[in-house]
DNA sequence: TAGATTGTTAATCGATTAACAATC
DNA sequence: TAGATTGTTAATCGATTAACAATC
């Protein structure tokens, strides 16, 4: 659909645009400048981002909110429900499973995996905890294409390989390690070490003493 | 210390370099190509990143691991302990508080805030839960410069303002909303909506049917 | 010295910003 | 029509990659 290669940053901003207009009335017509103000970018950036995917605006008027919601949802592929497999039922895994925002946005955790025998077989938040060994089999059966890794670092690479074996095409990795996946698999990392250390770097630059 | 403006991406990679060499012996001398292989980048990128901050390498040899650890730790400001305030004691807040990796890397959650009266006053993981109203006061007293927001979206902006009022200079925001802070404050967002929707976009491009 | 690898400069690539003709 | 704002092209900016003289 897009006529040129789309920067990853553009896709990320589309997600922010969509969330920021969700509360607005469909009938409202929003100039790029107003949408830009809502999310903290520039009007030109907004128009450039949207123009990768078509001509959604009305010159002299702006963009109709209802159209934007439909088009951006379609572009991002969130006009449907995605089934997700979550691996790792520690503190973070439990927090992710309990977070109601996922389901609200069309991301449904359908199955959870752990290697702890005391957890396997139990049901949390209405989702059954399965043995990590069954990842490939269950993912195939349920046609799950998206996986979240919330395991300790040392388990992450093996888990990733199992997910991919089961047909997963996109992985969100919370484990503090760089995992390797084939080019055909999309990988994103949420890396708390990087986040905190980048903040620390910034604070250090400012020569701040307190701690 | 850096002679030119340093890209944020360089700072993020330094964090990855540091983690990847932590397991290596200090005496080992590592060519840029080997460090690049460890983290999945190029030798030139490694040399460029390091050269922003000085000349740490030995031509014909490489970089001594012990030197790299010391220098990168110093650059990132992780050769010290940072005190952190965590706001929001829901599922995610509890998971962050319980995560042992923070302390191990020199980031210590010293105080937790919530607005739930049934939680205020309790002690979790050895950390006292305080009333959000006390944020500015307690942060000043304890000279805390770094804050983590793990509240619902609607509370995040007010919490951010209170943190800044208390002297915080760097914020890590997990709430699914764009918060606004003054230029002097460093803000980073961990945004699960963006992560999942970027994966969804990628899957959509591939014309995958299963769900 | 010969071999290897750094630090740095120049070339390339890609994303953002500025500007404006086209259009409602 | 006049006014406003889009979609797009050109200019700018910044980061990555390539290449190589300097150096151990």
PDB file of N, CA and C in Angstrom, chain B residues 106-188:
ATOM      1  N   UNK B 106      22.943  -0.361  39.910  1.00  0.00           N
ATOM      2  CA  UNK B 106      23.187   0.924  40.555  1.00  0.00           C
ATOM      3  C   UNK B 106      22.012   1.882  40.520  1.00  0.00           C
ATOM      4  N   UNK B 107      20.818   1.356  40.248  1.00  0.00           N
ATOM      5  CA  UNK B 107      19.617   2.202  40.302  1.00  0.00           C
ATOM      6  C   UNK B 107      18.748   1.711  41.450  1.00  0.00           C
ATOM      7  N   UNK B 108      18.639   2.548  42.480  1.00  0.00           N
ATOM      8  CA  UNK B 108      17.984   2.103  43.700  1.00  0.00           C
ATOM      9  C   UNK B 108      16.676   2.854  43.912  1.00  0.00           C
ATOM     10  N   UNK B 109      15.575   2.108  43.947  1.00  0.00           N
ATOM     11  CA  UNK B 109      14.279   2.727  44.228  1.00  0.00           C
ATOM     12  C   UNK B 109      14.200   2.998  45.726  1.00  0.00           C
ATOM     13  N   UNK B 110      14.234   4.288  46.053  1.00  0.00           N
ATOM     14  CA  UNK B 110      14.346   4.693  47.452  1.00  0.00           C
ATOM     15  C   UNK B 110      12.986   4.964  48.078  1.00  0.00           C
ATOM     16  N   UNK B 111      12.008   5.318  47.232  1.00  0.00           N
ATOM     17  CA  UNK B 111      10.688   5.653  47.752  1.00  0.00           C
ATOM     18  C   UNK B 111       9.652   5.406  46.672  1.00  0.00           C
ATOM     19  N   UNK B 112       8.468   4.968  47.100  1.00  0.00           N
ATOM     20  CA  UNK B 112       7.371   4.693  46.185  1.00  0.00           C
ATOM     21  C   UNK B 112       6.185   5.570  46.583  1.00  0.00           C
ATOM     22  N   UNK B 113       5.466   6.075  45.579  1.00  0.00           N
ATOM     23  CA  UNK B 113       4.287   6.900  45.857  1.00  0.00           C
ATOM     24  C   UNK B 113       3.043   6.293  45.218  1.00  0.00           C
ATOM     25  N   UNK B 114       1.915   6.453  45.905  1.00  0.00           N
ATOM     26  CA  UNK B 114       0.629   6.053  45.340  1.00  0.00           C
ATOM     27  C   UNK B 114      -0.430   6.988  45.919  1.00  0.00           C
ATOM     28  N   UNK B 115      -1.607   6.982  45.297  1.00  0.00           N
ATOM     29  CA  UNK B 115      -2.683   7.829  45.841  1.00  0.00           C
ATOM     30  C   UNK B 115      -3.763   6.969  46.523  1.00  0.00           C
ATOM     31  N   UNK B 116      -3.519   5.666  46.608  1.00  0.00           N
ATOM     32  CA  UNK B 116      -4.484   4.746  47.198  1.00  0.00           C
ATOM     33  C   UNK B 116      -4.232   4.652  48.707  1.00  0.00           C
ATOM     34  N   UNK B 117      -5.225   5.122  49.480  1.00  0.00           N
ATOM     35  CA  UNK B 117      -5.064   5.194  50.935  1.00  0.00           C
ATOM     36  C   UNK B 117      -4.787   3.820  51.549  1.00  0.00           C
ATOM     37  N   UNK B 118      -5.291   2.760  50.894  1.00  0.00           N
ATOM     38  CA  UNK B 118      -5.086   1.425  51.458  1.00  0.00           C
ATOM     39  C   UNK B 118      -3.639   0.954  51.266  1.00  0.00           C
ATOM     40  N   UNK B 119      -2.895   1.635  50.400  1.00  0.00           N
ATOM     41  CA  UNK B 119      -1.500   1.252  50.169  1.00  0.00           C
ATOM     42  C   UNK B 119      -0.526   2.162  50.925  1.00  0.00           C
ATOM     43  N   UNK B 120      -0.901   3.436  51.074  1.00  0.00           N
ATOM     44  CA  UNK B 120       0.003   4.409  51.697  1.00  0.00           C
ATOM     45  C   UNK B 120       0.343   3.983  53.123  1.00  0.00           C
ATOM     46  N   UNK B 121       1.619   4.049  53.450  1.00  0.00           N
ATOM     47  CA  UNK B 121       2.082   3.683  54.791  1.00  0.00           C
ATOM     48  C   UNK B 121       2.645   2.278  54.853  1.00  0.00           C
ATOM     49  N   UNK B 122       2.213   1.433  53.905  1.00  0.00           N
ATOM     50  CA  UNK B 122       2.734   0.067  53.886  1.00  0.00           C
ATOM     51  C   UNK B 122       4.176   0.038  53.381  1.00  0.00           C
ATOM     52  N   UNK B 123       4.833  -1.077  53.610  1.00  0.00           N
ATOM     53  CA  UNK B 123       6.210  -1.258  53.139  1.00  0.00           C
ATOM     54  C   UNK B 123       6.261  -2.465  52.216  1.00  0.00           C
ATOM     55  N   UNK B 124       6.706  -2.249  50.965  1.00  0.00           N
ATOM     56  CA  UNK B 124       6.862  -3.342  50.004  1.00  0.00           C
ATOM     57  C   UNK B 124       8.316  -3.432  49.605  1.00  0.00           C
ATOM     58  N   UNK B 125       8.833  -4.658  49.608  1.00  0.00           N
ATOM     59  CA  UNK B 125      10.216  -4.880  49.197  1.00  0.00           C
ATOM     60  C   UNK B 125      11.159  -3.951  49.959  1.00  0.00           C
ATOM     61  N   UNK B 126      10.795  -3.678  51.210  1.00  0.00           N
ATOM     62  CA  UNK B 126      11.647  -2.831  52.035  1.00  0.00           C
ATOM     63  C   UNK B 126      11.541  -1.345  51.738  1.00  0.00           C
ATOM     64  N   UNK B 127      10.574  -0.962  50.883  1.00  0.00           N
ATOM     65  CA  UNK B 127      10.427   0.444  50.516  1.00  0.00           C
ATOM     66  C   UNK B 127       9.053   0.938  50.963  1.00  0.00           C
ATOM     67  N   UNK B 128       9.019   2.095  51.605  1.00  0.00           N
ATOM     68  CA  UNK B 128       7.767   2.620  52.128  1.00  0.00           C
ATOM     69  C   UNK B 128       6.953   3.294  51.018  1.00  0.00           C
ATOM     70  N   UNK B 129       5.646   3.053  51.056  1.00  0.00           N
ATOM     71  CA  UNK B 129       4.748   3.700  50.100  1.00  0.00           C
ATOM     72  C   UNK B 129       4.224   4.993  50.712  1.00  0.00           C
ATOM     73  N   UNK B 130       4.468   6.100  50.014  1.00  0.00           N
ATOM     74  CA  UNK B 130       4.084   7.420  50.509  1.00  0.00           C
ATOM     75  C   UNK B 130       2.948   7.992  49.670  1.00  0.00           C
ATOM     76  N   UNK B 131       2.324   8.994  50.219  1.00  0.00           N
ATOM     77  CA  UNK B 131       1.237   9.704  49.531  1.00  0.00           C
ATOM     78  C   UNK B 131       1.819  10.551  48.383  1.00  0.00           C
ATOM     79  N   UNK B 132       1.189  10.470  47.213  1.00  0.00           N
ATOM     80  CA  UNK B 132       1.669  11.258  46.067  1.00  0.00           C
ATOM     81  C   UNK B 132       1.760  12.747  46.384  1.00  0.00           C
ATOM     82  N   UNK B 133       0.941  13.192  47.331  1.00  0.00           N
ATOM     83  CA  UNK B 133       0.970  14.614  47.690  1.00  0.00           C
ATOM     84  C   UNK B 133       2.326  15.025  48.275  1.00  0.00           C
ATOM     85  N   UNK B 134       3.029  14.051  48.798  1.00  0.00           N
ATOM     86  CA  UNK B 134       4.314  14.356  49.451  1.00  0.00           C
ATOM     87  C   UNK B 134       5.499  14.302  48.491  1.00  0.00           C
ATOM     88  N   UNK B 135       5.231  14.064  47.194  1.00  0.00           N
ATOM     89  CA  UNK B 135       6.334  13.909  46.235  1.00  0.00           C
ATOM     90  C   UNK B 135       7.355  15.047  46.314  1.00  0.00           C
ATOM     91  N   UNK B 136       6.921  16.311  46.161  1.00  0.00           N
ATOM     92  CA  UNK B 136       7.935  17.376  46.123  1.00  0.00           C
ATOM     93  C   UNK B 136       8.779  17.411  47.394  1.00  0.00           C
ATOM     94  N   UNK B 137       8.100  17.312  48.533  1.00  0.00           N
ATOM     95  CA  UNK B 137       8.802  17.398  49.819  1.00  0.00           C
ATOM     96  C   UNK B 137       9.842  16.290  49.995  1.00  0.00           C
ATOM     97  N   UNK B 138       9.388  15.056  49.804  1.00  0.00           N
ATOM     98  CA  UNK B 138      10.289  13.922  50.045  1.00  0.00           C
ATOM     99  C   UNK B 138      11.440  13.888  49.035  1.00  0.00           C
ATOM    100  N   UNK B 139      11.158  14.264  47.782  1.00  0.00           N
ATOM    101  CA  UNK B 139      12.226  14.257  46.785  1.00  0.00           C
ATOM    102  C   UNK B 139      13.296  15.292  47.114  1.00  0.00           C
ATOM    103  N   UNK B 140      12.851  16.435  47.583  1.00  0.00           N
ATOM    104  CA  UNK B 140      13.822  17.449  48.000  1.00  0.00           C
ATOM    105  C   UNK B 140      14.683  16.936  49.141  1.00  0.00           C
ATOM    106  N   UNK B 141      14.010  16.365  50.151  1.00  0.00           N
ATOM    107  CA  UNK B 141      14.732  15.878  51.329  1.00  0.00           C
ATOM    108  C   UNK B 141      15.785  14.849  50.945  1.00  0.00           C
ATOM    109  N   UNK B 142      15.396  13.921  50.059  1.00  0.00           N
ATOM    110  CA  UNK B 142      16.298  12.818  49.727  1.00  0.00           C
ATOM    111  C   UNK B 142      17.158  13.113  48.500  1.00  0.00           C
ATOM    112  N   UNK B 143      17.025  14.322  47.964  1.00  0.00           N
ATOM    113  CA  UNK B 143      17.828  14.734  46.801  1.00  0.00           C
ATOM    114  C   UNK B 143      17.726  13.746  45.647  1.00  0.00           C
ATOM    115  N   UNK B 144      16.481  13.310  45.354  1.00  0.00           N
ATOM    116  CA  UNK B 144      16.258  12.349  44.278  1.00  0.00           C
ATOM    117  C   UNK B 144      16.093  13.094  42.954  1.00  0.00           C
ATOM    118  N   UNK B 145      16.850  12.682  41.939  1.00  0.00           N
ATOM    119  CA  UNK B 145      16.875  13.390  40.657  1.00  0.00           C
ATOM    120  C   UNK B 145      16.245  12.601  39.523  1.00  0.00           C
ATOM    121  N   UNK B 146      15.806  11.366  39.823  1.00  0.00           N
ATOM    122  CA  UNK B 146      15.312  10.481  38.772  1.00  0.00           C
ATOM    123  C   UNK B 146      13.973   9.876  39.206  1.00  0.00           C
ATOM    124  N   UNK B 147      12.976   9.923  38.313  1.00  0.00           N
ATOM    125  CA  UNK B 147      11.663   9.402  38.669  1.00  0.00           C
ATOM    126  C   UNK B 147      11.118   8.444  37.613  1.00  0.00           C
ATOM    127  N   UNK B 148      10.360   7.462  38.065  1.00  0.00           N
ATOM    128  CA  UNK B 148       9.685   6.531  37.159  1.00  0.00           C
ATOM    129  C   UNK B 148       8.182   6.665  37.355  1.00  0.00           C
ATOM    130  N   UNK B 149       7.463   6.889  36.270  1.00  0.00           N
ATOM    131  CA  UNK B 149       6.009   7.012  36.335  1.00  0.00           C
ATOM    132  C   UNK B 149       5.372   5.714  35.848  1.00  0.00           C
ATOM    133  N   UNK B 150       4.633   5.053  36.750  1.00  0.00           N
ATOM    134  CA  UNK B 150       3.945   3.802  36.403  1.00  0.00           C
ATOM    135  C   UNK B 150       2.486   3.911  36.842  1.00  0.00           C
ATOM    136  N   UNK B 151       1.905   5.064  36.553  1.00  0.00           N
ATOM    137  CA  UNK B 151       0.509   5.341  36.913  1.00  0.00           C
ATOM    138  C   UNK B 151      -0.385   5.143  35.686  1.00  0.00           C
ATOM    139  N   UNK B 152      -1.720   5.178  35.877  1.00  0.00           N
ATOM    140  CA  UNK B 152      -2.604   5.247  34.717  1.00  0.00           C
ATOM    141  C   UNK B 152      -2.364   6.544  33.942  1.00  0.00           C
ATOM    142  N   UNK B 153      -2.782   6.552  32.679  1.00  0.00           N
ATOM    143  CA  UNK B 153      -2.513   7.688  31.791  1.00  0.00           C
ATOM    144  C   UNK B 153      -3.000   9.015  32.368  1.00  0.00           C
ATOM    145  N   UNK B 154      -4.197   9.010  32.921  1.00  0.00           N
ATOM    146  CA  UNK B 154      -4.787  10.293  33.320  1.00  0.00           C
ATOM    147  C   UNK B 154      -4.051  10.961  34.481  1.00  0.00           C
ATOM    148  N   UNK B 155      -3.271  10.186  35.236  1.00  0.00           N
ATOM    149  CA  UNK B 155      -2.547  10.762  36.376  1.00  0.00           C
ATOM    150  C   UNK B 155      -1.145  11.222  36.004  1.00  0.00           C
ATOM    151  N   UNK B 156      -0.652  10.780  34.849  1.00  0.00           N
ATOM    152  CA  UNK B 156       0.777  10.909  34.544  1.00  0.00           C
ATOM    153  C   UNK B 156       1.277  12.358  34.488  1.00  0.00           C
ATOM    154  N   UNK B 157       0.522  13.237  33.848  1.00  0.00           N
ATOM    155  CA  UNK B 157       1.002  14.611  33.697  1.00  0.00           C
ATOM    156  C   UNK B 157       1.128  15.307  35.052  1.00  0.00           C
ATOM    157  N   UNK B 158       0.131  15.129  35.912  1.00  0.00           N
ATOM    158  CA  UNK B 158       0.185  15.762  37.237  1.00  0.00           C
ATOM    159  C   UNK B 158       1.349  15.207  38.050  1.00  0.00           C
ATOM    160  N   UNK B 159       1.569  13.902  37.937  1.00  0.00           N
ATOM    161  CA  UNK B 159       2.684  13.271  38.643  1.00  0.00           C
ATOM    162  C   UNK B 159       4.013  13.832  38.139  1.00  0.00           C
ATOM    163  N   UNK B 160       4.131  13.952  36.827  1.00  0.00           N
ATOM    164  CA  UNK B 160       5.366  14.491  36.246  1.00  0.00           C
ATOM    165  C   UNK B 160       5.649  15.889  36.801  1.00  0.00           C
ATOM    166  N   UNK B 161       4.607  16.716  36.871  1.00  0.00           N
ATOM    167  CA  UNK B 161       4.787  18.080  37.378  1.00  0.00           C
ATOM    168  C   UNK B 161       5.264  18.061  38.828  1.00  0.00           C
ATOM    169  N   UNK B 162       4.703  17.156  39.608  1.00  0.00           N
ATOM    170  CA  UNK B 162       5.113  17.060  41.023  1.00  0.00           C
ATOM    171  C   UNK B 162       6.565  16.588  41.133  1.00  0.00           C
ATOM    172  N   UNK B 163       6.942  15.641  40.306  1.00  0.00           N
ATOM    173  CA  UNK B 163       8.326  15.159  40.323  1.00  0.00           C
ATOM    174  C   UNK B 163       9.288  16.307  40.028  1.00  0.00           C
ATOM    175  N   UNK B 164       8.941  17.085  39.002  1.00  0.00           N
ATOM    176  CA  UNK B 164       9.805  18.192  38.605  1.00  0.00           C
ATOM    177  C   UNK B 164       9.856  19.255  39.698  1.00  0.00           C
ATOM    178  N   UNK B 165       8.709  19.475  40.325  1.00  0.00           N
ATOM    179  CA  UNK B 165       8.640  20.392  41.465  1.00  0.00           C
ATOM    180  C   UNK B 165       9.610  19.939  42.564  1.00  0.00           C
ATOM    181  N   UNK B 166       9.732  18.645  42.721  1.00  0.00           N
ATOM    182  CA  UNK B 166      10.620  18.096  43.746  1.00  0.00           C
ATOM    183  C   UNK B 166      12.080  18.039  43.330  1.00  0.00           C
ATOM    184  N   UNK B 167      12.389  18.523  42.120  1.00  0.00           N
ATOM    185  CA  UNK B 167      13.780  18.608  41.707  1.00  0.00           C
ATOM    186  C   UNK B 167      14.255  17.508  40.778  1.00  0.00           C
ATOM    187  N   UNK B 168      13.318  16.671  40.323  1.00  0.00           N
ATOM    188  CA  UNK B 168      13.706  15.590  39.417  1.00  0.00           C
ATOM    189  C   UNK B 168      14.160  16.156  38.068  1.00  0.00           C
ATOM    190  N   UNK B 169      15.236  15.575  37.522  1.00  0.00           N
ATOM    191  CA  UNK B 169      15.803  16.065  36.264  1.00  0.00           C
ATOM    192  C   UNK B 169      15.672  15.056  35.129  1.00  0.00           C
ATOM    193  N   UNK B 170      15.213  13.850  35.457  1.00  0.00           N
ATOM    194  CA  UNK B 170      15.084  12.806  34.428  1.00  0.00           C
ATOM    195  C   UNK B 170      13.912  11.897  34.786  1.00  0.00           C
ATOM    196  N   UNK B 171      13.073  11.629  33.786  1.00  0.00           N
ATOM    197  CA  UNK B 171      11.846  10.851  34.029  1.00  0.00           C
ATOM    198  C   UNK B 171      11.727   9.722  33.014  1.00  0.00           C
ATOM    199  N   UNK B 172      11.405   8.545  33.522  1.00  0.00           N
ATOM    200  CA  UNK B 172      11.065   7.404  32.661  1.00  0.00           C
ATOM    201  C   UNK B 172       9.566   7.167  32.801  1.00  0.00           C
ATOM    202  N   UNK B 173       8.843   7.347  31.702  1.00  0.00           N
ATOM    203  CA  UNK B 173       7.378   7.294  31.748  1.00  0.00           C
ATOM    204  C   UNK B 173       6.826   6.026  31.103  1.00  0.00           C
ATOM    205  N   UNK B 174       6.131   5.226  31.896  1.00  0.00           N
ATOM    206  CA  UNK B 174       5.467   4.028  31.392  1.00  0.00           C
ATOM    207  C   UNK B 174       3.991   4.244  31.109  1.00  0.00           C
ATOM    208  N   UNK B 175       3.443   5.378  31.519  1.00  0.00           N
ATOM    209  CA  UNK B 175       2.018   5.633  31.290  1.00  0.00           C
ATOM    210  C   UNK B 175       1.775   5.853  29.799  1.00  0.00           C
ATOM    211  N   UNK B 176       0.682   5.304  29.263  1.00  0.00           N
ATOM    212  CA  UNK B 176       0.433   5.400  27.814  1.00  0.00           C
ATOM    213  C   UNK B 176      -0.120   6.760  27.428  1.00  0.00           C
ATOM    214  N   UNK B 177       0.709   7.777  27.562  1.00  0.00           N
ATOM    215  CA  UNK B 177       0.316   9.145  27.214  1.00  0.00           C
ATOM    216  C   UNK B 177       1.589   9.966  27.029  1.00  0.00           C
ATOM    217  N   UNK B 178       1.533  10.963  26.126  1.00  0.00           N
ATOM    218  CA  UNK B 178       2.666  11.861  25.941  1.00  0.00           C
ATOM    219  C   UNK B 178       2.594  12.937  27.013  1.00  0.00           C
ATOM    220  N   UNK B 179       3.574  12.972  27.919  1.00  0.00           N
ATOM    221  CA  UNK B 179       3.579  14.028  28.912  1.00  0.00           C
ATOM    222  C   UNK B 179       4.530  15.131  28.476  1.00  0.00           C
ATOM    223  N   UNK B 180       4.281  16.340  28.992  1.00  0.00           N
ATOM    224  CA  UNK B 180       5.067  17.509  28.597  1.00  0.00           C
ATOM    225  C   UNK B 180       5.945  17.921  29.772  1.00  0.00           C
ATOM    226  N   UNK B 181       7.233  18.104  29.496  1.00  0.00           N
ATOM    227  CA  UNK B 181       8.161  18.541  30.543  1.00  0.00           C
ATOM    228  C   UNK B 181       9.028  19.668  29.986  1.00  0.00           C
ATOM    229  N   UNK B 182       9.604  20.495  30.872  1.00  0.00           N
ATOM    230  CA  UNK B 182      10.503  21.571  30.405  1.00  0.00           C
ATOM    231  C   UNK B 182      11.738  20.975  29.732  1.00  0.00           C
ATOM    232  N   UNK B 183      12.390  21.790  28.900  1.00  0.00           N
ATOM    233  CA  UNK B 183      13.565  21.322  28.171  1.00  0.00           C
ATOM    234  C   UNK B 183      14.671  20.818  29.089  1.00  0.00           C
ATOM    235  N   UNK B 184      14.763  21.408  30.251  1.00  0.00           N
ATOM    236  CA  UNK B 184      15.862  21.042  31.166  1.00  0.00           C
ATOM    237  C   UNK B 184      15.685  19.643  31.761  1.00  0.00           C
ATOM    238  N   UNK B 185      14.474  19.071  31.606  1.00  0.00           N
ATOM    239  CA  UNK B 185      14.203  17.735  32.142  1.00  0.00           C
ATOM    240  C   UNK B 185      14.264  16.715  31.012  1.00  0.00           C
ATOM    241  N   UNK B 186      15.007  15.630  31.246  1.00  0.00           N
ATOM    242  CA  UNK B 186      15.124  14.564  30.251  1.00  0.00           C
ATOM    243  C   UNK B 186      13.972  13.579  30.439  1.00  0.00           C
ATOM    244  N   UNK B 187      13.263  13.328  29.333  1.00  0.00           N
ATOM    245  CA  UNK B 187      12.120  12.410  29.400  1.00  0.00           C
ATOM    246  C   UNK B 187      12.314  11.263  28.420  1.00  0.00           C
ATOM    247  N   UNK B 188      12.099  10.050  28.885  1.00  0.00           N
ATOM    248  CA  UNK B 188      12.026   8.911  27.982  1.00  0.00           C
ATOM    249  C   UNK B 188      10.740   8.149  28.243  1.00  0.00           C
TER     250      UNK B 188
END
